Coordinates of C-alpha atoms in Angstrom, one line a residue:
M1 CA -28.3 9.5 -14.6
G2 CA -29.1 7.0 -11.4
R3 CA -26.5 6.1 -8.6
D4 CA -25.3 2.7 -7.7
V5 CA -27.7 1.4 -5.2
L6 CA -24.6 0.3 -2.8
G7 CA -21.8 2.7 -3.9
W8 CA -23.8 5.8 -3.6
R9 CA -21.0 7.6 -2.6
R10 CA -18.0 6.3 -4.7
L11 CA -16.9 3.2 -6.6
F12 CA -13.7 2.5 -6.2
G13 CA -11.9 0.2 -8.9
V14 CA -9.0 -1.5 -7.0
M15 CA -6.0 -3.5 -8.9
G16 CA -4.1 -6.1 -7.0
P17 CA -1.9 -9.1 -7.9
S18 CA -3.8 -12.1 -8.3
T19 CA -1.6 -13.8 -6.1
N20 CA -2.7 -11.4 -3.5
T21 CA -4.9 -12.6 -0.8
V22 CA -4.6 -9.6 1.7
V23 CA -5.1 -6.6 0.1
Q24 CA -8.7 -7.4 -0.6
P25 CA -10.4 -8.1 2.8
D26 CA -8.1 -5.4 4.2
F27 CA -9.7 -2.7 1.9
D28 CA -13.1 -4.4 2.5
M29 CA -12.7 -3.9 6.4
M30 CA -11.8 -0.1 6.4
R31 CA -15.0 0.5 3.7
P32 CA -17.4 2.8 4.7
A33 CA -20.8 2.9 4.2
G34 CA -22.2 4.1 0.5
V35 CA -18.1 3.5 -0.9
T36 CA -17.6 -0.2 -2.8
N37 CA -14.3 -1.8 -3.4
H38 CA -14.3 -3.4 -7.1
Y39 CA -11.3 -5.7 -7.1
S40 CA -9.3 -6.4 -10.4
R41 CA -6.8 -9.2 -10.4
I42 CA -3.5 -8.0 -11.9
F43 CA -2.2 -11.6 -14.0
T44 CA 0.7 -12.8 -11.5
P45 CA 2.4 -16.3 -12.0
N46 CA 3.2 -17.6 -8.4
A47 CA 6.9 -17.9 -8.1
D48 CA 8.2 -19.9 -5.6
A49 CA 11.9 -19.0 -5.7
V50 CA 11.6 -15.1 -5.5
S51 CA 15.4 -14.1 -4.6
N52 CA 17.2 -10.7 -4.3
E53 CA 17.6 -11.3 -8.4
T54 CA 14.6 -12.2 -9.4
F55 CA 12.3 -9.8 -7.0
R56 CA 12.2 -6.8 -9.4
A57 CA 12.0 -8.7 -12.6
G58 CA 8.9 -10.1 -10.9
A59 CA 7.4 -7.0 -9.3
E60 CA 8.2 -5.4 -13.3
L61 CA 6.1 -8.2 -14.8
I62 CA 2.8 -7.2 -12.5
G63 CA 3.7 -3.4 -13.0
A64 CA 3.4 -4.4 -16.9
N65 CA 0.1 -6.4 -16.6
T66 CA -1.2 -3.5 -14.4
L67 CA -2.8 -1.7 -17.1
D68 CA -4.8 -4.7 -18.7
A69 CA -6.6 -4.6 -15.1
V70 CA -7.1 -1.1 -15.3
R71 CA -9.0 -1.6 -19.0
S72 CA -11.0 -4.4 -17.4
V73 CA -12.2 -2.7 -14.1
M74 CA -13.3 0.3 -16.3
T75 CA -16.3 -1.4 -17.5
C76 CA -17.8 -1.0 -14.2
N77 CA -17.9 2.7 -14.4
P78 CA -15.8 3.3 -11.4
D79 CA -15.4 7.0 -9.9
Y80 CA -11.6 6.5 -8.8
L81 CA -8.8 3.7 -9.0
V82 CA -6.9 2.3 -6.0
M83 CA -3.7 0.6 -6.4
G84 CA -3.6 -2.5 -4.2
M85 CA 0.2 -3.4 -5.1
S86 CA 3.0 -1.1 -3.8
A87 CA 6.3 -2.1 -4.8
V88 CA 5.7 -0.5 -8.5
T89 CA 4.9 2.3 -6.9
F90 CA 8.0 3.0 -5.4
F91 CA 10.7 2.0 -8.4
D92 CA 13.1 5.0 -9.4
G93 CA 12.1 7.1 -6.5
A94 CA 9.5 9.8 -6.8
K95 CA 9.7 10.4 -10.5
G96 CA 8.8 6.7 -11.0
A97 CA 5.6 7.0 -9.0
D98 CA 4.5 9.9 -10.9
R99 CA 5.2 8.2 -14.1
F100 CA 3.3 5.3 -12.8
I101 CA 0.2 7.3 -12.1
A102 CA 0.4 9.2 -15.5
Q103 CA 0.3 5.7 -17.4
V104 CA -2.7 4.5 -15.3
K105 CA -4.4 8.0 -15.6
E106 CA -3.8 7.7 -19.8
V107 CA -5.4 4.3 -19.6
S108 CA -8.6 5.2 -17.4
G109 CA -8.8 9.0 -17.5
L110 CA -9.4 8.5 -13.6
D111 CA -7.1 9.6 -10.7
I112 CA -5.6 7.0 -8.6
S113 CA -4.2 6.3 -5.0
V114 CA -1.0 4.6 -4.9
G115 CA 1.1 3.1 -2.0
S116 CA 4.2 5.1 -2.3
H117 CA 2.4 8.7 -2.2
A118 CA -0.3 7.6 0.2
C119 CA 2.4 6.9 2.5
T120 CA 4.2 10.3 1.9
A121 CA 0.6 11.8 2.5
A122 CA 0.2 9.7 5.8
L123 CA 3.4 10.8 7.6
N124 CA 3.1 14.3 6.5
A125 CA -0.7 14.4 8.4
Y126 CA 1.0 12.9 11.4
G127 CA 3.5 15.5 11.2
G128 CA 7.1 16.0 12.8
V129 CA 8.2 12.8 11.1
K130 CA 11.8 12.9 9.2
R131 CA 13.4 9.9 10.3
L132 CA 11.8 6.2 9.4
A133 CA 12.2 2.6 9.8
V134 CA 10.7 0.7 7.1
L135 CA 9.4 -3.0 7.4
S136 CA 8.8 -5.3 4.0
P137 CA 8.1 -8.6 3.0
Y138 CA 10.5 -8.0 -0.3
W139 CA 14.1 -8.8 -0.6
P140 CA 17.0 -6.1 -0.2
A141 CA 17.3 -5.1 -3.5
M142 CA 13.4 -3.7 -3.7
N143 CA 14.1 -2.1 0.0
T144 CA 16.5 -0.1 -2.0
E145 CA 14.1 1.2 -3.9
V146 CA 12.0 2.0 -1.2
A147 CA 14.5 4.1 0.7
R148 CA 15.6 6.1 -2.6
Y149 CA 11.7 6.9 -2.8
F150 CA 11.6 8.3 1.0
G151 CA 14.4 10.1 0.3
D152 CA 13.1 11.8 -2.9
M153 CA 10.1 12.7 -0.5
G154 CA 12.2 14.5 2.4
F155 CA 12.8 11.3 4.5
T156 CA 15.8 9.4 5.7
V157 CA 15.3 5.7 6.4
V158 CA 17.4 4.8 9.4
R159 CA 17.1 1.3 8.9
D160 CA 15.1 -1.2 7.2
I161 CA 14.2 -5.0 7.5
A162 CA 13.4 -7.0 4.4
L163 CA 11.2 -10.5 5.0
Q164 CA 12.8 -12.1 2.2
C165 CA 9.6 -14.2 1.4
R166 CA 10.4 -16.8 -1.0
S167 CA 6.9 -16.9 -2.9
W168 CA 4.3 -14.0 -3.8
T169 CA 1.6 -16.0 -1.8
G170 CA 4.1 -16.8 1.0
I171 CA 4.0 -13.0 2.0
A172 CA 0.3 -13.6 3.2
Q173 CA 1.5 -16.6 5.6
V174 CA 4.1 -14.1 7.2
T175 CA 2.5 -14.3 11.2
P176 CA 1.7 -11.3 13.8
A177 CA 4.5 -12.6 15.8
E178 CA 7.1 -12.3 13.3
C179 CA 6.0 -9.1 12.2
V180 CA 5.8 -8.1 16.0
A181 CA 9.8 -9.1 16.4
A182 CA 10.4 -7.2 13.4
L183 CA 9.0 -4.1 14.9
K184 CA 10.9 -4.4 18.0
K185 CA 14.2 -4.4 16.0
L186 CA 13.3 -1.5 14.0
D187 CA 12.4 0.7 16.5
G188 CA 14.6 3.0 18.2
D189 CA 15.0 6.7 19.6
D190 CA 16.5 7.8 16.0
V191 CA 13.3 6.7 14.2
D192 CA 10.2 8.9 14.1
A193 CA 8.0 6.4 12.7
I194 CA 7.6 3.1 11.4
V195 CA 6.5 2.3 7.7
Q196 CA 5.2 -1.2 6.3
V197 CA 5.0 -1.9 3.0
G198 CA 3.9 -4.9 0.5
T199 CA 0.2 -5.1 0.3
N200 CA 0.1 -9.0 0.7
L201 CA 1.3 -8.8 4.7
S202 CA -1.4 -8.4 7.2
M203 CA -0.7 -5.4 9.1
V204 CA -3.5 -3.1 9.5
R205 CA -5.0 -3.9 12.8
L206 CA -1.4 -5.2 14.2
A207 CA 0.0 -1.6 12.9
A208 CA -3.0 0.2 14.9
M209 CA -1.9 -2.0 18.1
A210 CA 1.8 -1.3 17.5
E211 CA 1.3 2.5 17.7
L212 CA 0.1 2.3 21.2
W213 CA 2.8 0.4 22.5
L214 CA 5.7 2.2 20.5
G215 CA 4.3 5.5 21.1
K216 CA 4.8 6.6 17.3
P217 CA 3.4 6.3 14.0
V218 CA 3.2 3.0 12.6
I219 CA 1.9 3.1 9.1
A220 CA 0.7 -0.4 7.3
I221 CA 0.6 0.7 3.5
N222 CA -3.0 -0.9 3.2
A223 CA -4.3 1.5 5.7
A224 CA -2.6 4.5 4.0
T225 CA -3.7 4.1 0.5
Y226 CA -7.5 3.1 1.6
W227 CA -7.1 6.3 3.8
H228 CA -5.7 8.2 0.8
A229 CA -8.3 7.1 -1.2
L230 CA -11.2 8.1 0.8
R231 CA -9.9 11.5 1.7
A232 CA -8.8 12.1 -1.9
N233 CA -12.8 11.9 -2.8
G234 CA -13.8 14.0 0.2
I235 CA -14.8 11.0 2.3
M236 CA -13.9 12.1 5.7
D237 CA -15.6 8.7 7.6
K238 CA -13.4 7.8 10.9
V239 CA -12.8 4.2 10.9
A240 CA -12.2 2.6 14.0
G241 CA -9.6 -0.1 15.2
C242 CA -7.0 0.3 11.8
G243 CA -5.0 2.9 13.5
R244 CA -4.7 6.8 14.2
L245 CA -4.8 7.6 10.4
L246 CA -8.0 6.5 9.7
E247 CA -9.3 7.6 13.0
E248 CA -7.9 11.2 13.7
F249 CA -7.3 12.5 9.9

């Protein structure tokens, strides 16, 4: 069988919420030659009044619609799948992440990189990381799920900040200055690494810069997820400007 002319190494099928405007350009920014990203939008009504009470319900709706996006992207015959939405991969801890992967695999027959397990793999690649601080665009109820997941994986979340964005599209409007202020609040001698979750929060380049001035791993979930997808497929290309993870590991 012939090879795809542009995606001669791998075709990645990427599922992301239809409200998400950051994950697609982020993944394309990290894409090496011969790998192509094929974006399938998970139908997501944009909510303008997201709250602590409604966040989980909204995220679960995205999760429920994910399998339709998987079926859609499968028509281009991708080699591998990448999940461009992180919240659903943290629900119900490690077992919830495994259950989500199993559901996608049942529909597609393909392996998938998801944000939660990709962050764990990234933290383990750096090594020596036990105590985390977490930054999210979410609401506190969702940060609790993130902390539970990392606890299952052997980490301790020392503190976290939920930026409490009021709409799904509003997440992409959080400024670098706001993220920097949050990183400064999260950092401390009791933290080995900082993890940013929420794929519509633009943090790949900022996290790379923050590693330099904080002197510790700062993991942007989009960088971790795409790094995981590349390495899972034996693609060891180093990508400059997107953090130590893609440059060293």
